[in-house]
Amino acid sequence: QVRLVESGGGSVQAGGSLRLSCAASGYSYDMAWFRQAPGKEREGVAAIYRGGSGTTDYADSVKGRFTISRDNAKNMMFLQMNSLKPEDTALYYCAAGFVSGDWYRTALRVAEYNSWGQGTQVTVSS
């Protein structure tokens, strides 16, 4: 397993932006951002492939607003969140693992990841 530490959460008004960061103890993993709102299941937000292809996948709810990226030289992953909405309010988690099967079908599944950070809170007010 890899140790993951998130940062960058906070409170913003609707339409605002935040950038989340995840520091990892290793880099040769598929990585992803998940979120969990109170009373709801954890859901995949964005994922990025472990290789250097830059392959990414996004939940439909964030496409065009969020951008996932990684800097393997610094063992960091980022989530740029623009045009934030109140429904984006949640605890955001960084995750790492090795995605199996068809990457685009499984990269946003909780079960594909075995290392998790402690989470960082994002609150968007209307």
MMTF fields as JSON, N, C-alpha, C and O atoms, coordinates in Angstrom:
{
  "mmtfVersion": "1.0.0",
  "mmtfProducer": "UNKNOWN",
  "numBonds": 503,
  "numAtoms": 504,
  "numGroups": 126,
  "numChains": 1,
  "numModels": 1,
  "chainsPerModel": [1],
  "groupsPerChain": [126],
  "chainIdList": ["A"],
  "bondAtomList": [4, 2, 8, 6, 12, 10, 16, 14, 20, 18, 24, 22, 28, 26, 32, 30, 36, 34, 40, 38, 44, 42, 48, 46, 52, 50, 56, 54, 60, 58, 64, 62, 68, 66, 72, 70, 76, 74, 80, 78, 84, 82, 88, 86, 92, 90, 96, 94, 100, 98, 104, 102, 108, 106, 112, 110, 116, 114, 120, 118, 124, 122, 128, 126, 132, 130, 136, 134, 140, 138, 144, 142, 148, 146, 152, 150, 156, 154, 160, 158, 164, 162, 168, 166, 172, 170, 176, 174, 180, 178, 184, 182, 188, 186, 192, 190, 196, 194, 200, 198, 204, 202, 208, 206, 212, 210, 216, 214, 220, 218, 224, 222, 228, 226, 232, 230, 236, 234, 240, 238, 244, 242, 248, 246, 252, 250, 256, 254, 260, 258, 264, 262, 268, 266, 272, 270, 276, 274, 280, 278, 284, 282, 288, 286, 292, 290, 296, 294, 300, 298, 304, 302, 308, 306, 312, 310, 316, 314, 320, 318, 324, 322, 328, 326, 332, 330, 336, 334, 340, 338, 344, 342, 348, 346, 352, 350, 356, 354, 360, 358, 364, 362, 368, 366, 372, 370, 376, 374, 380, 378, 384, 382, 388, 386, 392, 390, 396, 394, 400, 398, 404, 402, 408, 406, 412, 410, 416, 414, 420, 418, 424, 422, 428, 426, 432, 430, 436, 434, 440, 438, 444, 442, 448, 446, 452, 450, 456, 454, 460, 458, 464, 462, 468, 466, 472, 470, 476, 474, 480, 478, 484, 482, 488, 486, 492, 490, 496, 494, 500, 498],
  "bondOrderList": [1, 1, 1, 1, 1, 1, 1, 1, 1, 1, 1, 1, 1, 1, 1, 1, 1, 1, 1, 1, 1, 1, 1, 1, 1, 1, 1, 1, 1, 1, 1, 1, 1, 1, 1, 1, 1, 1, 1, 1, 1, 1, 1, 1, 1, 1, 1, 1, 1, 1, 1, 1, 1, 1, 1, 1, 1, 1, 1, 1, 1, 1, 1, 1, 1, 1, 1, 1, 1, 1, 1, 1, 1, 1, 1, 1, 1, 1, 1, 1, 1, 1, 1, 1, 1, 1, 1, 1, 1, 1, 1, 1, 1, 1, 1, 1, 1, 1, 1, 1, 1, 1, 1, 1, 1, 1, 1, 1, 1, 1, 1, 1, 1, 1, 1, 1, 1, 1, 1, 1, 1, 1, 1, 1, 1],
  "groupList": [{"groupName": "GLN", "atomNameList": ["N", "CA", "C", "O"], "elementList": ["N", "C", "C", "O"], "formalChargeList": [0, 0, 0, 0], "bondAtomList": [1, 0, 2, 1, 3, 2], "bondOrderList": [1, 1, 2], "singleLetterCode": "Q", "chemCompType": "L-PEPTIDE LINKING"}, {"groupName": "VAL", "atomNameList": ["N", "CA", "C", "O"], "elementList": ["N", "C", "C", "O"], "formalChargeList": [0, 0, 0, 0], "bondAtomList": [1, 0, 2, 1, 3, 2], "bondOrderList": [1, 1, 2], "singleLetterCode": "V", "chemCompType": "L-PEPTIDE LINKING"}, {"groupName": "ARG", "atomNameList": ["N", "CA", "C", "O"], "elementList": ["N", "C", "C", "O"], "formalChargeList": [0, 0, 0, 0], "bondAtomList": [1, 0, 2, 1, 3, 2], "bondOrderList": [1, 1, 2], "singleLetterCode": "R", "chemCompType": "L-PEPTIDE LINKING"}, {"groupName": "LEU", "atomNameList": ["N", "CA", "C", "O"], "elementList": ["N", "C", "C", "O"], "formalChargeList": [0, 0, 0, 0], "bondAtomList": [1, 0, 2, 1, 3, 2], "bondOrderList": [1, 1, 2], "singleLetterCode": "L", "chemCompType": "L-PEPTIDE LINKING"}, {"groupName": "GLU", "atomNameList": ["N", "CA", "C", "O"], "elementList": ["N", "C", "C", "O"], "formalChargeList": [0, 0, 0, 0], "bondAtomList": [1, 0, 2, 1, 3, 2], "bondOrderList": [1, 1, 2], "singleLetterCode": "E", "chemCompType": "L-PEPTIDE LINKING"}, {"groupName": "SER", "atomNameList": ["N", "CA", "C", "O"], "elementList": ["N", "C", "C", "O"], "formalChargeList": [0, 0, 0, 0], "bondAtomList": [1, 0, 2, 1, 3, 2], "bondOrderList": [1, 1, 2], "singleLetterCode": "S", "chemCompType": "L-PEPTIDE LINKING"}, {"groupName": "GLY", "atomNameList": ["N", "CA", "C", "O"], "elementList": ["N", "C", "C", "O"], "formalChargeList": [0, 0, 0, 0], "bondAtomList": [1, 0, 2, 1, 3, 2], "bondOrderList": [1, 1, 2], "singleLetterCode": "G", "chemCompType": "PEPTIDE LINKING"}, {"groupName": "ALA", "atomNameList": ["N", "CA", "C", "O"], "elementList": ["N", "C", "C", "O"], "formalChargeList": [0, 0, 0, 0], "bondAtomList": [1, 0, 2, 1, 3, 2], "bondOrderList": [1, 1, 2], "singleLetterCode": "A", "chemCompType": "L-PEPTIDE LINKING"}, {"groupName": "CYS", "atomNameList": ["N", "CA", "C", "O"], "elementList": ["N", "C", "C", "O"], "formalChargeList": [0, 0, 0, 0], "bondAtomList": [1, 0, 2, 1, 3, 2], "bondOrderList": [1, 1, 2], "singleLetterCode": "C", "chemCompType": "L-PEPTIDE LINKING"}, {"groupName": "TYR", "atomNameList": ["N", "CA", "C", "O"], "elementList": ["N", "C", "C", "O"], "formalChargeList": [0, 0, 0, 0], "bondAtomList": [1, 0, 2, 1, 3, 2], "bondOrderList": [1, 1, 2], "singleLetterCode": "Y", "chemCompType": "L-PEPTIDE LINKING"}, {"groupName": "ASP", "atomNameList": ["N", "CA", "C", "O"], "elementList": ["N", "C", "C", "O"], "formalChargeList": [0, 0, 0, 0], "bondAtomList": [1, 0, 2, 1, 3, 2], "bondOrderList": [1, 1, 2], "singleLetterCode": "D", "chemCompType": "L-PEPTIDE LINKING"}, {"groupName": "MET", "atomNameList": ["N", "CA", "C", "O"], "elementList": ["N", "C", "C", "O"], "formalChargeList": [0, 0, 0, 0], "bondAtomList": [1, 0, 2, 1, 3, 2], "bondOrderList": [1, 1, 2], "singleLetterCode": "M", "chemCompType": "L-PEPTIDE LINKING"}, {"groupName": "TRP", "atomNameList": ["N", "CA", "C", "O"], "elementList": ["N", "C", "C", "O"], "formalChargeList": [0, 0, 0, 0], "bondAtomList": [1, 0, 2, 1, 3, 2], "bondOrderList": [1, 1, 2], "singleLetterCode": "W", "chemCompType": "L-PEPTIDE LINKING"}, {"groupName": "PHE", "atomNameList": ["N", "CA", "C", "O"], "elementList": ["N", "C", "C", "O"], "formalChargeList": [0, 0, 0, 0], "bondAtomList": [1, 0, 2, 1, 3, 2], "bondOrderList": [1, 1, 2], "singleLetterCode": "F", "chemCompType": "L-PEPTIDE LINKING"}, {"groupName": "PRO", "atomNameList": ["N", "CA", "C", "O"], "elementList": ["N", "C", "C", "O"], "formalChargeList": [0, 0, 0, 0], "bondAtomList": [1, 0, 2, 1, 3, 2], "bondOrderList": [1, 1, 2], "singleLetterCode": "P", "chemCompType": "L-PEPTIDE LINKING"}, {"groupName": "LYS", "atomNameList": ["N", "CA", "C", "O"], "elementList": ["N", "C", "C", "O"], "formalChargeList": [0, 0, 0, 0], "bondAtomList": [1, 0, 2, 1, 3, 2], "bondOrderList": [1, 1, 2], "singleLetterCode": "K", "chemCompType": "L-PEPTIDE LINKING"}, {"groupName": "ILE", "atomNameList": ["N", "CA", "C", "O"], "elementList": ["N", "C", "C", "O"], "formalChargeList": [0, 0, 0, 0], "bondAtomList": [1, 0, 2, 1, 3, 2], "bondOrderList": [1, 1, 2], "singleLetterCode": "I", "chemCompType": "L-PEPTIDE LINKING"}, {"groupName": "THR", "atomNameList": ["N", "CA", "C", "O"], "elementList": ["N", "C", "C", "O"], "formalChargeList": [0, 0, 0, 0], "bondAtomList": [1, 0, 2, 1, 3, 2], "bondOrderList": [1, 1, 2], "singleLetterCode": "T", "chemCompType": "L-PEPTIDE LINKING"}, {"groupName": "ASN", "atomNameList": ["N", "CA", "C", "O"], "elementList": ["N", "C", "C", "O"], "formalChargeList": [0, 0, 0, 0], "bondAtomList": [1, 0, 2, 1, 3, 2], "bondOrderList": [1, 1, 2], "singleLetterCode": "N", "chemCompType": "L-PEPTIDE LINKING"}],
  "groupTypeList": [0, 1, 2, 3, 1, 4, 5, 6, 6, 6, 5, 1, 0, 7, 6, 6, 5, 3, 2, 3, 5, 8, 7, 7, 5, 6, 9, 5, 9, 10, 11, 7, 12, 13, 2, 0, 7, 14, 6, 15, 4, 2, 4, 6, 1, 7, 7, 16, 9, 2, 6, 6, 5, 6, 17, 17, 10, 9, 7, 10, 5, 1, 15, 6, 2, 13, 17, 16, 5, 2, 10, 18, 7, 15, 18, 11, 11, 13, 3, 0, 11, 18, 5, 3, 15, 14, 4, 10, 17, 7, 3, 9, 9, 8, 7, 7, 6, 13, 1, 5, 6, 10, 12, 9, 2, 17, 7, 3, 2, 1, 7, 4, 9, 18, 5, 12, 6, 0, 6, 17, 0, 1, 17, 1, 5, 5],
  "groupIdList": [1, 2, 3, 4, 5, 6, 7, 8, 9, 10, 11, 12, 13, 14, 15, 16, 17, 18, 19, 20, 21, 22, 23, 24, 25, 26, 27, 28, 29, 30, 31, 32, 33, 34, 35, 36, 37, 38, 39, 40, 41, 42, 43, 44, 45, 46, 47, 48, 49, 50, 51, 52, 53, 54, 55, 56, 57, 58, 59, 60, 61, 62, 63, 64, 65, 66, 67, 68, 69, 70, 71, 72, 73, 74, 75, 76, 77, 78, 79, 80, 81, 82, 83, 84, 85, 86, 87, 88, 89, 90, 91, 92, 93, 94, 95, 96, 97, 98, 99, 100, 101, 102, 103, 104, 105, 106, 107, 108, 109, 110, 111, 112, 113, 114, 115, 116, 117, 118, 119, 120, 121, 122, 123, 124, 125, 126],
  "secStructList": [7, 7, 7, 3, 3, 3, 3, 7, 7, 3, 3, 3, 3, 6, 6, 7, 7, 3, 3, 3, 3, 3, 3, 3, 1, 7, 7, 1, 1, 3, 3, 3, 3, 3, 3, 3, 7, 6, 6, 1, 7, 7, 3, 3, 3, 3, 3, 3, 7, 1, 1, 6, 6, 7, 7, 3, 3, 3, 7, 6, 6, 6, 6, 6, 6, 3, 3, 3, 3, 3, 3, 4, 4, 4, 6, 3, 3, 3, 3, 3, 3, 7, 1, 7, 7, 4, 4, 4, 7, 3, 3, 3, 3, 3, 3, 3, 3, 7, 7, 7, 1, 1, 2, 2, 2, 2, 6, 6, 7, 4, 4, 4, 3, 3, 3, 3, 7, 7, 7, 3, 3, 3, 3, 3, 3, 7],
  "xCoordList": [0.829, 0.0, 0.869, 2.045, 0.273, 0.99, 0.317, -0.902, 1.117, 0.57, 0.154, 0.903, -1.047, -1.615, -2.063, -2.674, -1.757, -2.153, -2.753, -2.079, -4.042, -4.727, -4.583, -4.367, -4.712, -4.766, -5.484, -5.681, -5.878, -6.458, -7.951, -8.511, -8.616, -10.054, -10.371, -9.483, -11.658, -12.07, -13.506, -14.255, -13.88, -15.238, -15.216, -14.43, -16.079, -16.178, -17.638, -18.499, -17.907, -19.251, -19.417, -18.441, -20.657, -20.954, -20.315, -20.348, -19.735, -19.032, -17.551, -16.801, -17.129, -15.724, -14.889, -15.38, -13.601, -12.646, -11.841, -11.626, -11.401, -10.473, -9.541, -9.893, -8.343, -7.4, -6.982, -6.396, -7.289, -6.899, -5.568, -5.275, -4.768, -3.493, -3.434, -4.037, -2.704, -2.501, -1.029, -0.49, -0.385, 1.014, 1.068, 0.454, 1.814, 1.884, 3.303, 4.281, 3.389, 4.716, 5.305, 6.461, 4.537, 5.012, 4.25, 3.342, 4.578, 3.895, 3.465, 2.743, 3.845, 3.53, 2.165, 2.037, 1.15, -0.19, -1.199, -0.968, -2.32, -3.477, -3.938, -3.888, -4.377, -4.813, -6.144, -6.498, -6.863, -8.198, -8.625, -8.067, -9.618, -10.313, -11.717, -12.419, -12.108, -13.472, -14.055, -13.322, -15.369, -16.0, -17.178, -17.788, -17.472, -18.587, -19.304, -18.723, -20.564, -21.403, -22.148, -22.325, -22.58, -23.289, -24.501, -25.325, -24.604, -25.739, -25.685, -26.626, -24.584, -24.45, -23.251, -22.357, -23.242, -22.117, -20.932, -21.095, -19.742, -18.549, -18.622, -18.951, -18.315, -18.398, -17.115, -16.439, -16.781, -15.609, -15.841, -16.893, -14.865, -14.945, -14.068, -14.523, -12.795, -11.849, -10.727, -10.36, -10.188, -9.099, -8.049, -8.35, -6.799, -5.711, -4.849, -4.543, -4.458, -3.723, -2.308, -1.714, -1.777, -0.47, 0.691, 1.758, 0.513, 1.583, 1.677, 1.038, 2.484, 2.701, 1.792, 2.015, 0.756, -0.123, -1.029, -1.542, -1.227, -2.142, -3.596, -4.475, -3.865, -5.248, -6.034, -5.588, -7.218, -8.064, -9.51, -9.912, -10.268, -11.7, -12.392, -11.831, -13.608, -14.351, -15.786, -16.369, -16.336, -17.763, -18.506, -18.031, -19.663, -20.423, -20.728, -20.778, -20.928, -21.332, -20.245, -20.535, -18.993, -17.901, -17.187, -16.3, -17.564, -16.903, -17.019, -18.087, -15.896, -15.876, -15.636, -15.382, -15.715, -15.487, -14.242, -13.541, -13.97, -12.841, -11.751, -12.043, -10.498, -9.37, -8.419, -7.951, -8.139, -7.204, -5.847, -5.769, -4.781, -3.434, -2.495, -2.854, -1.286, -0.313, 1.09, 1.366, 1.95, 3.364, 4.143, 4.401, 4.513, 5.173, 6.543, 6.987, 7.201, 8.521, 8.429, 9.376, 7.281, 7.076, 6.114, 5.78, 5.669, 4.707, 3.471, 3.033, 2.917, 1.761, 0.642, 0.891, -0.589, -1.761, -2.61, -2.614, -3.329, -4.093, -5.506, -5.764, -6.402, -7.747, -8.109, -8.355, -8.137, -8.572, -10.078, -10.604, -10.771, -12.226, -12.703, -12.485, -13.352, -13.886, -15.411, -16.007, -16.022, -17.491, -18.158, -19.079, -17.695, -18.205, -19.675, -20.156, -20.37, -21.796, -22.032, -21.207, -23.126, -23.416, -23.423, -23.055, -23.836, -23.871, -22.488, -22.37, -21.444, -20.069, -19.581, -18.502, -20.364, -19.98, -19.838, -20.77, -18.663, -18.386, -17.0, -16.234, -16.703, -15.342, -14.659, -15.131, -13.561, -12.862, -11.663, -10.868, -11.553, -10.493, -9.589, -10.047, -8.32, -7.333, -7.188, -7.207, -7.044, -6.924, -5.877, -5.633, -5.254, -4.244, -4.433, -4.867, -4.102, -4.22, -3.867, -3.297, -4.204, -3.993, -5.349, -5.927, -5.845, -7.165, -7.11, -6.209, -8.058, -8.083, -9.09, -9.969, -8.949, -9.92, -9.894, -8.857, -11.037, -11.193, -11.093, -11.985, -10.021, -9.733, -10.89, -11.263, -11.456, -12.516, -13.805, -14.664, -13.947, -15.15, -14.979, -15.966, -13.72, -13.495, -12.725, -12.617, -12.192, -11.288, -11.966, -11.276, -13.282, -13.969, -14.689, -15.579, -14.305, -14.919, -14.098, -12.875, -14.754, -14.087, -13.254, -12.147, -13.773, -13.132, -11.783, -11.008, -11.487, -10.226, -9.041, -7.898, -9.292, -8.236, -8.054, -9.031, -6.801, -6.532, -5.79, -5.476, -5.51, -4.866, -5.683, -6.086, -5.928, -6.805, -6.191, -5.529, -6.434, -6.053, -7.123, -8.121, -6.909, -7.834, -9.0, -9.986, -8.891, -9.969, -9.766, -9.151, -10.293, -10.28, -11.666, -12.239, -12.195, -13.573, -13.668, -12.881, -14.639, -14.98, -16.432, -17.33, -16.653, -17.995, -18.275, -17.529, -19.367, -19.751, -21.107, -22.092, -21.147, -22.381, -23.04, -22.367, -24.355, -25.1, -25.254, -25.856],
  "yCoordList": [-1.186, 0.0, 1.242, 1.198, 2.35, 3.616, 4.607, 4.596, 5.451, 6.466, 7.69, 8.172, 8.186, 9.307, 10.396, 10.112, 11.637, 12.773, 13.861, 14.408, 14.172, 15.204, 16.563, 16.669, 17.601, 18.97, 19.83, 19.416, 21.029, 21.991, 22.18, 23.01, 21.424, 21.613, 22.941, 23.637, 23.283, 24.528, 24.857, 24.018, 26.089, 26.568, 27.653, 28.597, 27.521, 28.509, 28.723, 27.919, 29.805, 30.045, 29.363, 29.079, 29.109, 28.492, 29.31, 30.541, 28.592, 29.24, 29.41, 29.751, 29.175, 29.343, 28.128, 27.167, 28.195, 27.142, 26.725, 27.509, 25.47, 24.945, 23.971, 23.38, 23.808, 22.835, 21.9, 22.328, 20.639, 19.634, 19.019, 18.861, 18.676, 18.02, 16.723, 16.606, 15.761, 14.484, 14.127, 13.967, 14.006, 13.596, 12.091, 11.581, 11.389, 9.934, 9.481, 10.148, 8.335, 7.791, 7.008, 6.592, 6.79, 6.132, 6.694, 7.502, 6.303, 6.898, 5.902, 6.297, 4.666, 3.709, 3.063, 1.838, 3.907, 3.422, 4.178, 5.324, 3.524, 4.285, 5.095, 4.62, 6.298, 7.147, 7.803, 7.969, 8.167, 8.71, 9.579, 9.513, 10.382, 11.155, 10.608, 10.375, 10.408, 10.009, 11.054, 11.862, 11.038, 11.931, 11.233, 10.322, 11.694, 11.121, 12.22, 12.883, 12.405, 13.37, 12.658, 11.441, 13.387, 12.762, 11.968, 12.475, 10.723, 9.883, 9.267, 8.595, 9.492, 8.953, 8.026, 8.059, 7.196, 6.302, 7.069, 8.119, 6.517, 7.099, 6.906, 5.822, 7.961, 7.891, 8.368, 9.26, 7.764, 8.165, 9.486, 9.697, 10.363, 11.678, 11.737, 12.136, 11.335, 11.396, 10.409, 10.164, 9.846, 8.885, 9.164, 9.709, 8.783, 8.985, 7.739, 7.162, 7.325, 6.082, 6.167, 7.244, 5.014, 4.964, 5.237, 5.653, 5.015, 5.235, 6.703, 7.565, 6.961, 8.34, 8.822, 9.89, 8.034, 8.405, 9.584, 10.241, 9.856, 10.931, 10.541, 11.402, 9.252, 8.782, 9.118, 8.852, 9.709, 10.113, 9.693, 9.378, 9.699, 9.436, 10.277, 10.545, 10.684, 11.557, 11.081, 10.5, 11.339, 11.148, 12.177, 13.297, 11.793, 12.705, 14.023, 15.076, 13.967, 15.147, 16.22, 17.366, 15.858, 16.823, 17.099, 17.95, 16.394, 16.595, 18.05, 18.657, 18.595, 19.973, 20.977, 22.151, 20.527, 21.434, 21.051, 21.927, 19.767, 19.279, 18.744, 18.208, 18.893, 18.361, 17.647, 18.23, 16.38, 15.606, 15.607, 15.561, 15.66, 15.629, 15.021, 14.857, 14.691, 14.125, 14.564, 14.833, 14.627, 14.941, 13.776, 13.753, 12.816, 11.618, 11.933, 11.246, 12.95, 13.309, 13.76, 13.601, 14.323, 14.809, 13.93, 14.245, 12.829, 11.922, 12.673, 12.515, 13.491, 14.309, 14.093, 13.803, 14.239, 14.23, 15.439, 15.881, 15.967, 17.186, 17.04, 16.229, 17.846, 17.955, 19.428, 20.037, 19.989, 21.376, 21.378, 20.754, 22.076, 22.09, 23.508, 24.415, 23.687, 24.988, 24.937, 23.86, 26.094, 26.202, 25.302, 24.55, 25.387, 24.509, 24.771, 25.901, 23.697, 23.749, 23.252, 22.512, 23.643, 23.132, 21.61, 21.033, 20.964, 19.498, 18.857, 17.636, 19.66, 19.156, 19.053, 18.518, 19.557, 19.499, 18.059, 17.265, 17.723, 16.351, 16.292, 17.254, 15.131, 14.82, 14.153, 13.132, 14.725, 14.235, 13.392, 13.793, 12.205, 11.256, 11.02, 10.955, 10.894, 10.46, 8.95, 8.423, 8.244, 6.791, 6.332, 6.993, 5.18, 4.604, 3.095, 2.472, 2.515, 1.077, 0.683, 1.474, -0.541, -1.039, -1.451, -2.455, -0.662, -0.899, -2.105, -2.21, -3.014, -4.242, -4.141, -3.279, -5.031, -5.113, -3.914, -3.277, -3.614, -2.475, -1.197, -0.901, -0.449, 0.675, 1.66, 2.102, 2.005, 3.004, 2.497, 3.298, 1.188, 0.654, 0.526, 0.441, 0.512, 0.202, 1.271, 1.176, 2.276, 3.219, 4.065, 4.623, 4.175, 4.988, 4.133, 4.616, 2.885, 1.996, 1.964, 1.838, 2.076, 2.053, 0.791, 0.845, -0.341, -1.633, -1.773, -2.667, -0.903, -1.011, -0.425, -0.574, 0.232, 0.96, 0.411, 0.173, 0.214, -0.345, 0.604, 0.243, 1.801, 2.792, 4.067, 4.522, 4.645, 5.815, 6.852, 6.519, 8.109, 9.183, 9.398, 8.679, 10.393, 10.653, 11.541, 11.65, 12.173, 13.013, 14.482, 14.845, 15.327, 16.767, 17.308, 16.945, 18.177, 18.648, 19.774, 20.72, 19.659, 20.718, 21.112, 20.27, 22.396, 22.893, 24.041, 25.018, 23.909, 24.931, 25.503, 24.772, 26.787, 27.438, 28.157, 28.63, 28.226, 28.863, 30.345, 31.035],
  "zCoordList": [0.0, 0.0, 0.0, 0.362, -0.411, -0.481, 0.466, 0.631, 1.076, 1.98, 1.175, 0.325, 1.452, 0.706, 1.671, 2.701, 1.331, 2.166, 1.281, 0.408, 1.521, 0.737, 1.405, 2.613, 0.58, 1.081, 0.06, -1.082, 0.473, -0.462, -0.369, -1.084, 0.5, 0.644, 1.304, 1.795, 1.307, 1.936, 1.605, 1.106, 1.89, 1.639, 0.587, 0.673, -0.406, -1.477, -1.821, -1.461, -2.514, -3.026, -4.372, -5.066, -4.725, -6.012, -7.137, -7.131, -8.099, -9.19, -8.946, -9.86, -7.725, -7.384, -7.752, -8.344, -7.383, -7.735, -6.514, -5.59, -6.534, -5.552, -6.248, -7.269, -5.685, -6.212, -5.081, -4.087, -5.25, -4.273, -4.674, -5.859, -3.676, -3.908, -3.109, -2.042, -3.64, -2.958, -3.059, -4.154, -1.91, -1.854, -1.606, -0.669, -2.463, -2.372, -2.045, -2.382, -1.383, -1.051, -2.203, -2.129, -3.28, -4.482, -5.662, -5.464, -6.88, -8.024, -9.075, -9.991, -9.016, -10.082, -9.856, -9.837, -9.685, -9.405, -10.257, -10.642, -10.546, -10.985, -9.775, -8.641, -10.026, -8.92, -9.26, -10.427, -8.223, -8.451, -7.284, -6.188, -7.549, -6.523, -6.378, -7.362, -5.147, -4.807, -3.868, -3.298, -3.709, -2.744, -2.089, -2.647, -0.89, -0.145, 0.61, 1.468, 0.284, 0.973, 2.104, 2.048, 3.116, 4.236, 3.762, 3.001, 4.216, 3.872, 2.488, 2.067, 1.775, 0.427, 0.333, 1.179, -0.707, -0.935, -1.52, -2.141, -1.308, -1.911, -3.427, -3.908, -4.167, -5.623, -6.273, -5.76, -7.414, -8.156, -8.872, -9.475, -8.806, -9.434, -10.674, -11.746, -10.526, -11.639, -11.365, -10.216, -12.442, -12.325, -13.384, -14.446, -13.08, -14.022, -14.05, -13.007, -15.244, -15.465, -14.907, -14.848, -14.5, -13.864, -14.809, -14.358, -16.095, -17.048, -17.427, -16.824, -18.433, -18.837, -19.947, -20.518, -20.259, -21.374, -21.054, -21.961, -19.763, -19.4, -19.515, -19.469, -19.664, -19.781, -18.524, -17.408, -18.72, -17.594, -17.834, -18.954, -16.761, -16.844, -15.78, -14.718, -16.082, -15.176, -15.022, -15.937, -13.857, -13.668, -14.521, -14.707, -15.032, -15.886, -15.174, -15.81, -13.874, -13.111, -13.026, -12.683, -13.335, -13.213, -14.534, -14.591, -15.586, -16.876, -17.322, -17.246, -17.789, -18.238, -17.123, -17.391, -15.869, -14.741, -13.931, -13.425, -13.81, -13.024, -13.95, -15.02, -13.531, -14.276, -13.321, -12.343, -13.613, -12.81, -13.507, -14.734, -12.714, -13.265, -12.227, -11.061, -12.678, -11.757, -12.164, -13.334, -11.182, -11.402, -10.794, -9.59, -11.633, -11.113, -10.51, -9.591, -11.012, -10.482, -9.026, -8.257, -8.657, -7.297, -6.504, -5.362, -7.106, -6.447, -5.972, -4.832, -6.857, -6.518, -7.526, -8.696, -7.057, -7.917, -7.543, -6.394, -8.533, -8.311, -8.876, -9.766, -8.332, -8.891, -8.916, -7.875, -10.103, -10.273, -10.446, -11.368, -9.564, -9.578, -9.85, -9.047, -10.982, -11.382, -11.428, -11.431, -11.464, -11.543, -10.51, -10.828, -9.301, -8.245, -7.956, -8.043, -7.611, -7.315, -5.884, -5.349, -5.271, -3.916, -3.849, -2.826, -4.919, -4.915, -4.983, -4.883, -5.149, -5.081, -3.634, -3.38, -2.699, -1.294, -0.829, -0.953, -0.289, 0.142, 0.766, 0.727, 1.342, 1.774, 0.583, 0.084, 0.135, -1.047, -0.622, 0.229, -1.241, -0.914, -2.111, -3.252, -1.839, -2.809, -2.677, -1.564, -3.803, -3.773, -4.771, -5.78, -4.478, -5.359, -5.42, -4.451, -6.571, -6.744, -8.15, -8.902, -8.513, -9.867, -10.423, -10.007, -11.366, -11.939, -12.854, -13.686, -12.714, -13.504, -14.646, -14.642, -15.617, -16.704, -17.626, -17.809, -18.199, -19.091, -18.259, -17.464, -18.438, -17.549, -17.484, -16.397, -18.614, -18.628, -17.977, -17.606, -17.836, -17.198, -15.69, -14.959, -15.212, -13.802, -13.024, -11.801, -13.702, -13.037, -11.961, -11.108, -11.973, -10.973, -9.929, -9.229, -9.831, -8.847, -7.565, -7.613, -6.435, -5.134, -4.964, -4.427, -5.416, -5.185, -5.881, -5.54, -6.853, -7.59, -6.827, -7.261, -5.707, -5.002, -3.588, -2.877, -3.188, -1.868, -0.939, 0.195, -1.405, -0.544, -0.585, -1.655, 0.589, 0.693, 1.634, 2.618, 1.299, 2.203, 3.253, 3.295, 4.102, 5.203, 4.794, 5.523, 3.636, 3.121, 3.425, 4.427, 2.545, 2.741, 2.383, 1.356, 3.24, 3.081, 2.071, 2.097, 1.184, 0.239, 0.493, 0.453, 0.755, 1.017, 0.058, 0.006, -0.703, -1.668, -1.257, -1.156, -1.025, -0.601, -1.777, -2.693, -1.729, -2.82, -2.595, -3.418]
}
